[in-house]
Amino acid sequence: MRFILFFFILFQGIAFSQEDTLVYENPSPEPEFPGGFDSLMVWIQQDLILDEERYANMGEYCFTHVFLDFVVEKDGSITNVKAHNKCSTDLSYYIELFERSPKWTPGKYRGNVVRCRYRLPLTIENQ
């Protein structure tokens, strides 16, 4: 009997820990930046304007295509930020930017707040 009880307690601990680390791909509703997508674009643009030196040195190309992948946690914080593109440009700016993002409205699955992956394609014009 003790073995069964121990096994049950151990199994519950494993189930809860897996639930906390599970990352959903297509929650409904999806995570949202405070104020929506338009506010996200304004936030990025304002940061680029404030960091004029970095903006001026973003590369030789007129457009910088960046793909951001990150996890929106249950509390709305952003973790595991990864940036990539087809060029070999330095993308650390985008990683740093999203690591200091304000908290988002987290995504939900079946009415429960969950951790979820968010993919964001960006095109930045260097004018």
GROMACS .gro file of C-alpha atoms in nm:
model
  127
    1MET     CA    1   0.000   0.000   0.000
    2ARG     CA    2   0.284   0.240   0.081
    3PHE     CA    3   0.438   0.175  -0.260
    4ILE     CA    4   0.114   0.265  -0.438
    5LEU     CA    5   0.072   0.585  -0.234
    6PHE     CA    6   0.435   0.685  -0.296
    7PHE     CA    7   0.397   0.614  -0.667
    8PHE     CA    8   0.078   0.822  -0.682
    9ILE     CA    9   0.246   1.121  -0.508
   10LEU     CA   10   0.551   1.091  -0.733
   11PHE     CA   11   0.334   1.070  -1.046
   12GLN     CA   12   0.137   1.381  -0.944
   13GLY     CA   13   0.464   1.575  -0.900
   14ILE     CA   14   0.578   1.472  -1.247
   15ALA     CA   15   0.244   1.566  -1.401
   16PHE     CA   16   0.248   1.913  -1.245
   17SER     CA   17   0.608   1.980  -1.343
   18GLN     CA   18   0.540   1.879  -1.705
   19GLU     CA   19   0.236   2.107  -1.714
   20ASP     CA   20   0.445   2.401  -1.596
   21THR     CA   21   0.711   2.347  -1.864
   22LEU     CA   22   0.475   2.272  -2.153
   23VAL     CA   23   0.478   2.541  -2.423
   24TYR     CA   24   0.168   2.569  -2.644
   25GLU     CA   25   0.201   2.656  -3.010
   26ASN     CA   26  -0.145   2.783  -3.108
   27PRO     CA   27  -0.337   2.898  -2.802
   28SER     CA   28  -0.674   3.065  -2.829
   29PRO     CA   29  -0.668   3.352  -2.760
   30GLU     CA   30  -0.305   3.417  -2.850
   31PRO     CA   31  -0.079   3.628  -2.629
   32GLU     CA   32  -0.107   3.999  -2.689
   33PHE     CA   33   0.119   4.299  -2.633
   34PRO     CA   34  -0.044   4.563  -2.408
   35GLY     CA   35  -0.261   4.769  -2.643
   36GLY     CA   36  -0.239   4.520  -2.929
   37PHE     CA   37  -0.022   4.478  -3.237
   38ASP     CA   38  -0.021   4.848  -3.331
   39SER     CA   39   0.110   4.937  -2.984
   40LEU     CA   40   0.384   4.675  -3.025
   41MET     CA   41   0.497   4.836  -3.350
   42VAL     CA   42   0.499   5.183  -3.187
   43TRP     CA   43   0.700   5.046  -2.893
   44ILE     CA   44   0.962   4.897  -3.125
   45GLN     CA   45   0.978   5.212  -3.339
   46GLN     CA   46   1.019   5.439  -3.035
   47ASP     CA   47   1.305   5.225  -2.906
   48LEU     CA   48   1.478   5.238  -3.245
   49ILE     CA   49   1.447   5.617  -3.249
   50LEU     CA   50   1.588   5.642  -2.896
   51ASP     CA   51   1.884   5.422  -2.990
   52GLU     CA   52   1.988   5.625  -3.298
   53GLU     CA   53   2.344   5.493  -3.309
   54ARG     CA   54   2.238   5.131  -3.324
   55TYR     CA   55   1.963   5.213  -3.574
   56ALA     CA   56   2.215   5.388  -3.802
   57ASN     CA   57   2.446   5.084  -3.791
   58MET     CA   58   2.187   4.813  -3.851
   59GLY     CA   59   2.355   4.701  -4.168
   60GLU     CA   60   2.418   4.782  -4.529
   61TYR     CA   61   2.077   4.665  -4.640
   62CYS     CA   62   1.779   4.896  -4.677
   63PHE     CA   63   1.557   4.643  -4.504
   64THR     CA   64   1.632   4.420  -4.212
   65HIS     CA   65   1.411   4.111  -4.201
   66VAL     CA   66   1.408   3.961  -3.855
   67PHE     CA   67   1.216   3.666  -3.716
   68LEU     CA   68   1.168   3.660  -3.341
   69ASP     CA   69   1.071   3.352  -3.143
   70PHE     CA   70   0.997   3.378  -2.772
   71VAL     CA   71   0.785   3.230  -2.498
   72VAL     CA   72   0.512   3.431  -2.328
   73GLU     CA   73   0.497   3.300  -1.972
   74LYS     CA   74   0.181   3.261  -1.767
   75ASP     CA   75   0.254   3.591  -1.591
   76GLY     CA   76   0.299   3.771  -1.926
   77SER     CA   77   0.678   3.799  -1.908
   78ILE     CA   78   0.892   3.716  -2.212
   79THR     CA   79   1.158   3.441  -2.200
   80ASN     CA   80   1.372   3.235  -2.439
   81VAL     CA   81   1.403   3.513  -2.697
   82LYS     CA   82   1.571   3.406  -3.021
   83ALA     CA   83   1.621   3.620  -3.330
   84HIS     CA   84   1.726   3.504  -3.674
   85ASN     CA   85   1.739   3.620  -4.033
   86LYS     CA   86   1.895   3.518  -4.364
   87CYS     CA   87   2.185   3.762  -4.333
   88SER     CA   88   2.468   3.747  -4.086
   89THR     CA   89   2.377   4.074  -3.915
   90ASP     CA   90   2.399   4.123  -3.540
   91LEU     CA   91   2.054   4.060  -3.393
   92SER     CA   92   2.140   4.112  -3.026
   93TYR     CA   93   1.943   4.439  -3.030
   94TYR     CA   94   1.615   4.255  -3.088
   95ILE     CA   95   1.689   3.998  -2.820
   96GLU     CA   96   1.770   4.272  -2.567
   97LEU     CA   97   1.462   4.471  -2.673
   98PHE     CA   98   1.219   4.184  -2.619
   99GLU     CA   99   1.386   4.073  -2.296
  100ARG     CA  100   1.286   4.411  -2.149
  101SER     CA  101   0.937   4.406  -2.300
  102PRO     CA  102   0.644   4.504  -2.081
  103LYS     CA  103   0.430   4.211  -1.970
  104TRP     CA  104   0.195   4.071  -2.231
  105THR     CA  105  -0.154   3.931  -2.187
  106PRO     CA  106  -0.078   3.557  -2.182
  107GLY     CA  107  -0.241   3.306  -2.412
  108LYS     CA  108  -0.502   3.054  -2.305
  109TYR     CA  109  -0.583   2.696  -2.386
  110ARG     CA  110  -0.929   2.564  -2.296
  111GLY     CA  111  -0.980   2.865  -2.070
  112ASN     CA  112  -0.656   2.817  -1.874
  113VAL     CA  113  -0.360   3.057  -1.891
  114VAL     CA  114  -0.064   2.873  -2.048
  115ARG     CA  115   0.294   2.930  -2.156
  116CYS     CA  116   0.305   2.971  -2.532
  117ARG     CA  117   0.544   3.031  -2.816
  118TYR     CA  118   0.505   3.347  -3.020
  119ARG     CA  119   0.665   3.404  -3.359
  120LEU     CA  120   0.698   3.758  -3.488
  121PRO     CA  121   0.831   3.852  -3.835
  122LEU     CA  122   0.959   4.210  -3.858
  123THR     CA  123   1.081   4.423  -4.146
  124ILE     CA  124   1.272   4.733  -4.036
  125GLU     CA  125   1.342   5.003  -4.292
  126ASN     CA  126   1.676   5.175  -4.246
  127GLN     CA  127   1.609   5.523  -4.385
   0.00000   0.00000   0.00000
